[in-house]
Coordinates of C-alpha atoms and ligand atoms in Angstrom, one line a residue:
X477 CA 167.9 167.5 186.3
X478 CA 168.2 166.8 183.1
X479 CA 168.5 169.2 179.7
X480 CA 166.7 168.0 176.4
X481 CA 168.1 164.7 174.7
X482 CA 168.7 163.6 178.1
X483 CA 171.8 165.8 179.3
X484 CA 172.6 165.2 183.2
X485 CA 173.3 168.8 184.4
X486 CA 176.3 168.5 187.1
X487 CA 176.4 171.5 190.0
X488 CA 178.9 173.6 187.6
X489 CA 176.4 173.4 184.6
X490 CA 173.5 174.0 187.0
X491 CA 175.2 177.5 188.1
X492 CA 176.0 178.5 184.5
X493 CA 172.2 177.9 183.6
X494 CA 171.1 180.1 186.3
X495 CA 173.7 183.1 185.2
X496 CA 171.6 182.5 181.7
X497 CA 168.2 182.3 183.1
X498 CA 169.4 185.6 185.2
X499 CA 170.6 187.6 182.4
X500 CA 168.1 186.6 179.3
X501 CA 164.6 187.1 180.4
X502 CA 163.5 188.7 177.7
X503 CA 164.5 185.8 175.8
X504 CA 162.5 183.3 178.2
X505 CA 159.5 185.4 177.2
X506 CA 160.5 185.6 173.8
X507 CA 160.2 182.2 173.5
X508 CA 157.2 181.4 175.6
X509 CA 155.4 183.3 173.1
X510 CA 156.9 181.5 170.4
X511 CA 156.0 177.8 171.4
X512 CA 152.2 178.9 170.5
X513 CA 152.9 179.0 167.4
X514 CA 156.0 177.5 166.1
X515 CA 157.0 174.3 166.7
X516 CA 159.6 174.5 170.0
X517 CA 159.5 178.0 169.7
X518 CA 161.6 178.2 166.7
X519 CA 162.0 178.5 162.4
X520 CA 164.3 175.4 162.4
X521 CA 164.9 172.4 164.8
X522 CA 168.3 173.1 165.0
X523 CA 168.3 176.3 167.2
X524 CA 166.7 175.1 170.0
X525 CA 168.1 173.6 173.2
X526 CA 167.1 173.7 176.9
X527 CA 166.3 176.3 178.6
X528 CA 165.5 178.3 175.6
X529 CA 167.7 179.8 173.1
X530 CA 169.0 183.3 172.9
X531 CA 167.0 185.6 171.0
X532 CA 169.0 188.1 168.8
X533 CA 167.6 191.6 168.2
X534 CA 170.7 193.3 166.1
X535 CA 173.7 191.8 164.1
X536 CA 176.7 194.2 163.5
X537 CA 180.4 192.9 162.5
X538 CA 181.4 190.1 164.6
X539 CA 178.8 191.0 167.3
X540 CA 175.4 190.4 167.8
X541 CA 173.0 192.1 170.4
X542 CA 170.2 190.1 172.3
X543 CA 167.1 191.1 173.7
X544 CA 168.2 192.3 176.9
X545 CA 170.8 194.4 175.6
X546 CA 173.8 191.7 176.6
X547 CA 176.4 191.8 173.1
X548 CA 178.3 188.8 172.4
X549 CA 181.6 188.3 170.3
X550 CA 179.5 186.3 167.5
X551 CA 181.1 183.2 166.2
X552 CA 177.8 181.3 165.2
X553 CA 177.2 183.7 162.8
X554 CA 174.2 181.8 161.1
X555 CA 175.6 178.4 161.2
X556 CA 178.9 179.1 159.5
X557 CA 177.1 181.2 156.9
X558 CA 178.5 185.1 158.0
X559 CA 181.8 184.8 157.0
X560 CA 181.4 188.0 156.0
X561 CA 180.3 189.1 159.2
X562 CA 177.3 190.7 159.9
X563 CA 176.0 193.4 157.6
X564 CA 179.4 193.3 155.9
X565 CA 179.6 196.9 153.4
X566 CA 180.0 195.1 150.0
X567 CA 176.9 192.5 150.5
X568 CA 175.2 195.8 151.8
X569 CA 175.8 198.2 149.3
X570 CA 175.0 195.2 146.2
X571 CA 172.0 194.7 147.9
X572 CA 170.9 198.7 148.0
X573 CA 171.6 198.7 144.9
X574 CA 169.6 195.8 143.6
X575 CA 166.6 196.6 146.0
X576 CA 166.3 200.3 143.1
X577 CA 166.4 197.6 140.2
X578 CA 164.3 195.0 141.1
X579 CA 164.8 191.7 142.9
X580 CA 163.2 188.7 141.1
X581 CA 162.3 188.5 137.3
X582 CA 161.8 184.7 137.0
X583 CA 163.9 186.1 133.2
X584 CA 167.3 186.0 133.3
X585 CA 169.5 188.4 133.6
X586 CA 173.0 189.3 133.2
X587 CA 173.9 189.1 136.8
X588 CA 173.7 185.2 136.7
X589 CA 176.2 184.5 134.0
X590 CA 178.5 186.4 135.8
X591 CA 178.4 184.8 138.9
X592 CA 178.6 181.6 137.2
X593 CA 181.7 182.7 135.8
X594 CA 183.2 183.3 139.3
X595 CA 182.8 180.1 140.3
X596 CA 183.8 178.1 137.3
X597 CA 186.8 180.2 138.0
X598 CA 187.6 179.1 141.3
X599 CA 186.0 175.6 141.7
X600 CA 187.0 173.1 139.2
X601 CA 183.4 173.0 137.3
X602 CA 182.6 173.9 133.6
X603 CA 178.7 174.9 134.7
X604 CA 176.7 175.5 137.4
X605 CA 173.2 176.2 138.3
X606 CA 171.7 178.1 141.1
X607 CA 169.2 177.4 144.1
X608 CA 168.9 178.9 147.4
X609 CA 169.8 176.5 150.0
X610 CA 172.3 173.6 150.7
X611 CA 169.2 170.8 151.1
X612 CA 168.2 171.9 147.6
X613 CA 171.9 172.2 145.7
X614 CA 172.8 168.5 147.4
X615 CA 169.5 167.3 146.8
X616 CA 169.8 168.1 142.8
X617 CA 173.6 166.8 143.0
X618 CA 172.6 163.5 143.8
X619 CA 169.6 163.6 141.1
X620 CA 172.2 164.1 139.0
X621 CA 174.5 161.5 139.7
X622 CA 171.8 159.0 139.3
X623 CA 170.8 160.0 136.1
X624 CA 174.6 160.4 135.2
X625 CA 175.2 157.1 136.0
X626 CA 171.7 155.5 135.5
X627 CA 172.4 154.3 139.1
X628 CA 170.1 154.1 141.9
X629 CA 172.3 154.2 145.6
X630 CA 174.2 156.6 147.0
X631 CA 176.7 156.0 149.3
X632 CA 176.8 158.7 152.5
X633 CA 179.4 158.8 155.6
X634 CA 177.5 157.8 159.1
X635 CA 177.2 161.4 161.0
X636 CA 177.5 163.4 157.8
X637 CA 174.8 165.9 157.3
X638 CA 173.8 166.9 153.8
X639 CA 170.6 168.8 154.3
X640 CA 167.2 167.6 154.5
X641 CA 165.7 166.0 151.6
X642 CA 165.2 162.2 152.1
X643 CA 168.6 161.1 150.9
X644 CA 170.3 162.8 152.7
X645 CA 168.1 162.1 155.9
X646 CA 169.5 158.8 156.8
X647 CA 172.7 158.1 159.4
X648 CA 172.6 161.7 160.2
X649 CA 172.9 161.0 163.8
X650 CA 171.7 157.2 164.8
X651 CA 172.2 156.5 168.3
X652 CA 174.6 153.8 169.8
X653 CA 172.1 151.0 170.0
X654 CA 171.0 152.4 165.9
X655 CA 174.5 152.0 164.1
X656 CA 175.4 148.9 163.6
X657 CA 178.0 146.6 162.0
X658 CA 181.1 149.5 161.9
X659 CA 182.1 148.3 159.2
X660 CA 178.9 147.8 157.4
X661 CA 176.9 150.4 159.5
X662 CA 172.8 150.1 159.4
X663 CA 171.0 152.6 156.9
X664 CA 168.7 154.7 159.7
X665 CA 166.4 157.1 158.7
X666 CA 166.4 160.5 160.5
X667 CA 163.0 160.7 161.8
X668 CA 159.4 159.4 160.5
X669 CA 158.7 160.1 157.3
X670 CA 161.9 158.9 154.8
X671 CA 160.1 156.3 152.5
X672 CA 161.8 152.8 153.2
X673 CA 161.9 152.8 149.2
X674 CA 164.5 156.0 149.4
X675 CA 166.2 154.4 152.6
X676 CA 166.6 151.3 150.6
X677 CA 168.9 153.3 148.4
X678 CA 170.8 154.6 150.8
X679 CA 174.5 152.7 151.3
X680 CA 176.1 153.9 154.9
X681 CA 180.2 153.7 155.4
X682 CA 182.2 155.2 158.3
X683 CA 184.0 158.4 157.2
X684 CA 188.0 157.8 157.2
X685 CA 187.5 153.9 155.9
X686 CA 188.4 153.2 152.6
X687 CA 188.2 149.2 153.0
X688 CA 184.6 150.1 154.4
X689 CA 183.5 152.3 151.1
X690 CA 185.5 149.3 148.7
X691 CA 183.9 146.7 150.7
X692 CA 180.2 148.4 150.0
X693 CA 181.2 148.9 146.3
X694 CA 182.0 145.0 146.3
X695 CA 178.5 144.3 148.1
X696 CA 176.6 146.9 145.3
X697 CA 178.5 146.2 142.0
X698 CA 177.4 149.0 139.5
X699 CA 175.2 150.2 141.6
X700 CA 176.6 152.9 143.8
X701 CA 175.9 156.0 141.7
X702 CA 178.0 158.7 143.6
X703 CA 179.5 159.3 147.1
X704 CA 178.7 162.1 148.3
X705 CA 181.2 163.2 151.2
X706 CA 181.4 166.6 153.2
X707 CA 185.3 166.7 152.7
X708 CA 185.9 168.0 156.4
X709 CA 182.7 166.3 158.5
X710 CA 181.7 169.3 160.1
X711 CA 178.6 167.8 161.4
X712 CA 180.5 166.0 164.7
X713 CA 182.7 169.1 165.8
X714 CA 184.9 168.8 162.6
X715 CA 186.2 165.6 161.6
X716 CA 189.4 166.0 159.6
X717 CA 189.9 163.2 156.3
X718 CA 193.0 161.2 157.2
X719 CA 195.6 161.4 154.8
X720 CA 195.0 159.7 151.8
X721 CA 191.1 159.5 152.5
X722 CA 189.4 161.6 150.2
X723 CA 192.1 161.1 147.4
X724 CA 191.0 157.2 148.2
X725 CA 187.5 158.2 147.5
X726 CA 188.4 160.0 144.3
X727 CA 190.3 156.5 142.9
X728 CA 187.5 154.3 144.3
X729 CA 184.2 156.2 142.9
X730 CA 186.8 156.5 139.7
X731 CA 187.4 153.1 139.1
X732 CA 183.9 151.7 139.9
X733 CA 182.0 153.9 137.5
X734 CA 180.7 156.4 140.3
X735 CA 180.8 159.8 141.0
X736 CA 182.2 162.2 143.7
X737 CA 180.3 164.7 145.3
X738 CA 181.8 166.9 148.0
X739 CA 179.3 168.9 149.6
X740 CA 181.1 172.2 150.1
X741 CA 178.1 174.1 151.4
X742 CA 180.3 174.6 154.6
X743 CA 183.7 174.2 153.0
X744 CA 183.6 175.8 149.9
X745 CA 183.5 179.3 151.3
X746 CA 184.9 178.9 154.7
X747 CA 188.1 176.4 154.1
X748 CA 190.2 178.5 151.5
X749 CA 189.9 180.7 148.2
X750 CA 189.3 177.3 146.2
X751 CA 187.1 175.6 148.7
X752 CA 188.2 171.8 149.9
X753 CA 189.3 170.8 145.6
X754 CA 192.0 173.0 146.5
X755 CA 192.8 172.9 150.3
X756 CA 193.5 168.8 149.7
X757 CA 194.3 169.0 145.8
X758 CA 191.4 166.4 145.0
X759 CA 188.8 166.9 142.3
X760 CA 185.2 165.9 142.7
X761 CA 183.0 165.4 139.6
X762 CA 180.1 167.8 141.7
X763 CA 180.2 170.4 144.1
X764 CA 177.0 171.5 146.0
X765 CA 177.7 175.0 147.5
X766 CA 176.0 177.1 150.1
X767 CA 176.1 179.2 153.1
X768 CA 179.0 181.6 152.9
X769 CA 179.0 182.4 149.6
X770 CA 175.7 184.2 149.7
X771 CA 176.7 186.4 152.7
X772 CA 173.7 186.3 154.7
X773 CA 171.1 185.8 151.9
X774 CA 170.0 182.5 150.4
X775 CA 172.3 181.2 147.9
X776 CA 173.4 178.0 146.8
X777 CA 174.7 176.6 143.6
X778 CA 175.7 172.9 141.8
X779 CA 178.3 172.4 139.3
X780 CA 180.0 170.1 137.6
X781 CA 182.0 169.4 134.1
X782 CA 179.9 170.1 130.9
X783 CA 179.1 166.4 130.4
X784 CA 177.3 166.1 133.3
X785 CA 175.3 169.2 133.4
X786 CA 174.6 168.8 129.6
X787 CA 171.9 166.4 131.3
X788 CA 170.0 169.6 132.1
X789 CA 170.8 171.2 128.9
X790 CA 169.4 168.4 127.0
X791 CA 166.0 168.1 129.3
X792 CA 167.3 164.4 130.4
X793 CA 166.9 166.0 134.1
X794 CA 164.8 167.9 135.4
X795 CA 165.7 171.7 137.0
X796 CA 164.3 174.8 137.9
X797 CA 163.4 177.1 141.1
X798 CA 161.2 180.4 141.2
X799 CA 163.7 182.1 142.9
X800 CA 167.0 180.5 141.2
X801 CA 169.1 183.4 140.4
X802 CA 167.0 186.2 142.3
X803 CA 168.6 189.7 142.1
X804 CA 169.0 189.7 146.2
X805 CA 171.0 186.6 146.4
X806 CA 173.0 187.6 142.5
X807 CA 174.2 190.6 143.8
X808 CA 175.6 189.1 147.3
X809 CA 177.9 186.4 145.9
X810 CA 179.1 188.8 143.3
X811 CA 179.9 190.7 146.3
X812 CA 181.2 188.1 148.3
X813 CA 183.5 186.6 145.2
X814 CA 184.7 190.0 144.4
X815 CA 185.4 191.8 147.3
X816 CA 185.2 189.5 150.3
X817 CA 186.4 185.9 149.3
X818 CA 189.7 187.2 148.3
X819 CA 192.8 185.4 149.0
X820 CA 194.3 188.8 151.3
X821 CA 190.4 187.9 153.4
X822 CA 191.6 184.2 154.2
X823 CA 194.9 185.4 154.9
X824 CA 193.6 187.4 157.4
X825 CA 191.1 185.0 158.5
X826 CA 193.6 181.9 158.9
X827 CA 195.7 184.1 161.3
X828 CA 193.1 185.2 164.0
X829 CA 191.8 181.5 163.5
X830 CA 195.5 180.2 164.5
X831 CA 195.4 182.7 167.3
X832 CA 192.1 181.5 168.5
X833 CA 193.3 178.1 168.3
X834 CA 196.9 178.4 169.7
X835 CA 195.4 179.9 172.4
X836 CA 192.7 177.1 173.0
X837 CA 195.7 175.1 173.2
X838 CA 197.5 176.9 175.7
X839 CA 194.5 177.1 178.5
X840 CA 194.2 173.4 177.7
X841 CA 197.6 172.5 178.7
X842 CA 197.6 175.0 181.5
X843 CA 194.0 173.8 183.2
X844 CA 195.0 169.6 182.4
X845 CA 191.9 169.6 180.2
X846 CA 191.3 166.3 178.2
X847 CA 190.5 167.8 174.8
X848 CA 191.9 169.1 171.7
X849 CA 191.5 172.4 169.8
X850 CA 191.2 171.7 165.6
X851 CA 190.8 174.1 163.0
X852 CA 191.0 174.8 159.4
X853 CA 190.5 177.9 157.1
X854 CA 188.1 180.1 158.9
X855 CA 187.0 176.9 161.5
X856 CA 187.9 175.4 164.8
X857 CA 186.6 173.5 167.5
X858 CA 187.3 172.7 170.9
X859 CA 187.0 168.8 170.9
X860 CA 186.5 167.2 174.5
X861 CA 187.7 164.2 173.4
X862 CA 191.7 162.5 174.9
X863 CA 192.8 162.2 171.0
X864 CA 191.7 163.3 167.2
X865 CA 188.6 161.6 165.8
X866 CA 188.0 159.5 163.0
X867 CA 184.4 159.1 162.5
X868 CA 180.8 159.6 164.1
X869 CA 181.2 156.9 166.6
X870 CA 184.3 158.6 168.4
X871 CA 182.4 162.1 168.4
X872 CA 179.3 160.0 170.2
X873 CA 181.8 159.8 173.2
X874 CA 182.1 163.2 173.8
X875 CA 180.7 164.6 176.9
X876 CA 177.6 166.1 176.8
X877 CA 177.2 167.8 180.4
X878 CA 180.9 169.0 179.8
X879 CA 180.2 170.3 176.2
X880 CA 177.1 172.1 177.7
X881 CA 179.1 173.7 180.7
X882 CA 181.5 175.2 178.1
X883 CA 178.7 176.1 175.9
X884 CA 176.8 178.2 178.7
X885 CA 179.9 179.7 180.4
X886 CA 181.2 181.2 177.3
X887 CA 177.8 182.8 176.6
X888 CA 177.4 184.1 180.2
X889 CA 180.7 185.8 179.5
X890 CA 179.8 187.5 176.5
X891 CA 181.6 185.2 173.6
X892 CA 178.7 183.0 171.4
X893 CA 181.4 180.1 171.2
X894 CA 179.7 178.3 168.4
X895 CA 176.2 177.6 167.4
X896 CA 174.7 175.5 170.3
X897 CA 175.4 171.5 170.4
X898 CA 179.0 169.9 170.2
X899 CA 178.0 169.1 166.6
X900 CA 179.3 172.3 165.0
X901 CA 182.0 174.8 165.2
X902 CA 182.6 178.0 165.0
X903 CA 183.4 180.4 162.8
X904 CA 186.2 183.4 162.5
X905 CA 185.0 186.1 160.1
X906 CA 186.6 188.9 158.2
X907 CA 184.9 191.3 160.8
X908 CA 186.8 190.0 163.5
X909 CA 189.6 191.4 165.3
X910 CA 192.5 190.6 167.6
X911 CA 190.0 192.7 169.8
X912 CA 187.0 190.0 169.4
X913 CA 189.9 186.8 169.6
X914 CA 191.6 188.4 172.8
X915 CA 187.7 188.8 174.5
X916 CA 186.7 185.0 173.0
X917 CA 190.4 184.2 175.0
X918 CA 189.4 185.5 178.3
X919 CA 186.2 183.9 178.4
X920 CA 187.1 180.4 177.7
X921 CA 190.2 181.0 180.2
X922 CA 187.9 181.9 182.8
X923 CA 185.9 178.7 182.1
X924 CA 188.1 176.4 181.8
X925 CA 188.9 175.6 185.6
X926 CA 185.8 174.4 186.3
X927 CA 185.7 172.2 183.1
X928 CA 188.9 170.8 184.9
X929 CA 186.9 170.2 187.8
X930 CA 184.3 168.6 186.1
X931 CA 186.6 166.8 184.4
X932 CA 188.2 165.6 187.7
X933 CA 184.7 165.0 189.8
X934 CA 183.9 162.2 186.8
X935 CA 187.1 160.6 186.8
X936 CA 187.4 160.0 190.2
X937 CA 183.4 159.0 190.6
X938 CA 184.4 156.0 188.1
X939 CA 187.5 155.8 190.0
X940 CA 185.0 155.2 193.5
X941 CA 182.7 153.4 191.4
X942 CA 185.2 150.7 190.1
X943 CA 185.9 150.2 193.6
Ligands
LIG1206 C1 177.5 170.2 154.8 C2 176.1 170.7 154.7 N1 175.3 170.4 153.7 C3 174.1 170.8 153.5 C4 173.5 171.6 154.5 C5 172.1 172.1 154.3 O1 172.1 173.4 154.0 P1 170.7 174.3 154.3 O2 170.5 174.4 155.7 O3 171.1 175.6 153.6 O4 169.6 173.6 153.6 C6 174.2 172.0 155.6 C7 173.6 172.8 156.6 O5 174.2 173.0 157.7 C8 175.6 171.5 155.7 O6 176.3 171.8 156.8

């Protein structure tokens, strides 16, 4: 048997999809239903997998509750966006009190300034402007780079994810026989439908290779308008940046005229107070933010220094959005800046993340598991790989059957590990508690034995095989 994007499914994987067949059927019929209408059954590629995906009928703290009543110790939480939690009191009560006001003007408003004002105070940006997703915030980031720089390419990292306008929909994840040249990897577009004119502007290096990204800036003199790097790649697991890396980028895009984008729609709430700028002390000429910082709601914003985004204020570029600084989405990142993003919150965070982690690392040890545990701020991932990755083309390696066996036996013991596929990682909240880590503990001890055993069957079936 095999699961979509050709998984093999070994005799432990095979059980744990029975226990998940067995205790979701409501789900199964959920999503029957669904496939009539929406394409696989669900709002967004991304959430489904083989056999179907969980459906979720309530969110609440660090939980959420599925169809057939089963609750799980939530560490998906929307793809990294709930690091609030679910239904945290402060994004709650804003929104009540918005809902009495009225939500969308398309006239500003006071609430806007404000929030701008919370994040020029924490990100190292004179101005920002306001959207509602990451695809749009990284999407007018690198429109304004190329006006900025009256420059055409922009140079991505192979594997990084960046949203899904066009430029950012090429190298997301090309397969083996797709990437190339290392260090000059193939620009490959993500699907039909990326214009070979956009792909054509589109430079690819490996993440963690500065002689790759000078080597490109050699090929494209004044050309490159910006790099635009996710400062942790959080799109293979999560990919730390070596030491040195993205202070490397900063010098490089410096000296050759370009700018630095770090796409901190995952990082910038989720890694520290000050987002990556300050967890690594480098400072990009744009951010794009996203995903935490609304709380739950749509909310996204771009900034960078007052030269740059003067480019909007003198017309040169073109900006704008119906629902760009909505009430709703206002009044949640006010809340989430003021009451939940506080430094005490990633205290608190960072230790039940280093709990979760050290304890990862213990099971590990103790079961002879060939992986690693990595984390940072409020995110971790167990990484079934023998040592730490550098790039795309190490996480390629990884183990899909394995990943899967993990994936299913944490559900079936109540613990939503992280969002489904060994591409992302999870997420510790400020609703979590020792209570939630210790349960999350349990699980992944019970499973890990048979991920040994997995482990072992392979090795020694290439052992037999070599023979
Ligand atoms: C680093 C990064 N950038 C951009 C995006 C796109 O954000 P959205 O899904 O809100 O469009 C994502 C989404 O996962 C992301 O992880």
């Amino acid at each position: 048997m095999l699961l979509e994007g050709g998984i093999p499914v070994n005799d432990l994987l095979q059980k744990e999809i029975e226990t998940y067949k067995r205790r979701t059927p409501k789900s199964a019929a959920a999503h029957h239903r669904a496939e009539m209408r929406l394409p696989l059954g669900v709002a967004s590629s991304y959430r489904a997998y083989d056999p179907y995906p969980i459906f979720v009928k309530e969110g609440h703290g660090s939980r959420v509750l599925d169809l057939d009543g089963h609750e799980y110790v939530d560490h998906n939480l929307c793809f990294g966006v709930l690091l609030a939690g679910h239904n945290h009191p402060a994004v709650v009560k804003a929104l009540e009190a918005v809902l009495q006001m009225g939500t969308t003007f398309g006239m500003p408003h006071e609430m806007e300034w404000e929030l701008a004002e919370e994040i020029c105070g924490r990100y190292p940006v004179d101005m920002v402007r306001f959207g509602s997703t990451g695809t749009e915030v990284t999407m007018h980031a690198c429109r304004l780079a190329r006006a900025a720089t009256k420059r055409d390419l922009i140079l991505k990292f192979e594997g990084g994810y960046h949203g899904l306008h066009d430029t950012a929909l090429v190298s997301v994840k090309p397969t083996a026989e797709e990437v190339g040249d290392p260090s000059e990897p193939n620009a490959v577009p993500q699907g039909l439908g990326i214009p070979q004119g956009t792909l054509s502007t589109v430079v690819i290096a490996s993440f963690n290779d500065l002689e790759g990204v000078e080597r490109r800036f050699r090929q494209y003199p004044n050309q490159i308008a910006a790099v635009i790097v996710e400062p942790i790649m959080m799109n293979v697991g999560m990919c730390m940046p070596q030491a040195g890396f993205l202070k490397g980028l900063r010098e490089i895009t410096a000296k050759h005229g370009a700018l630095l984008i770090f796409d901190e729609v995952k990082t910038g709430g989720k890694l520290a107070w000050g987002g990556a700028s300050e967890y690594f002390g480098v400072k990009p000429d744009i951010i794009a933010l996203a995903k935490a910082i609304g709380g739950g709601v749509p909310l996204g914003a771009f900034g960078a220094s007052k030269a740059v985004m003067d480019l909007i204020t003198n017309h040169q570029i073109y900006h704008g959005g119906t629902y760009n600084a909505n009430r709703i989405s206002m009044a949640a990142g006010l809340a989430m800046f003021r009451e939940v993003l506080t430094r005490e919150s990633y205290a608190d965070v960072v230790r039940l993340n280093k709990k979760l982690s050290d304890g990862y690392r213990r099971v590990i040890a103790k079961h002879g598991i060939e992986a690693y545990v990595v984390s940072a701020g409020a995110n971790g991932a167990l990484m079934l790989l023998p040592e730490q990755l550098r790039n795309y083309r190490d996480w390629l390696r990884i183990d899909q059957t394995l990943w899967s066996q993990y994936w299913f036996g944490m559900v079936n013991r109540g613990v939503i590990p992280q969002p489904f596929w060994r591409d992302e990682q999870w997420t510790v909240s400020v609703q979590h508690t020792d209570a939630d880590i210790d349960k999350h503990l349990a699980a992944f001890e019970d499973v890990a034995p048979g991920l040994a055993k997995a482990q072992q069957e392979r090795r020694s079936a290439f052992v037999n095989a070599g023979r």
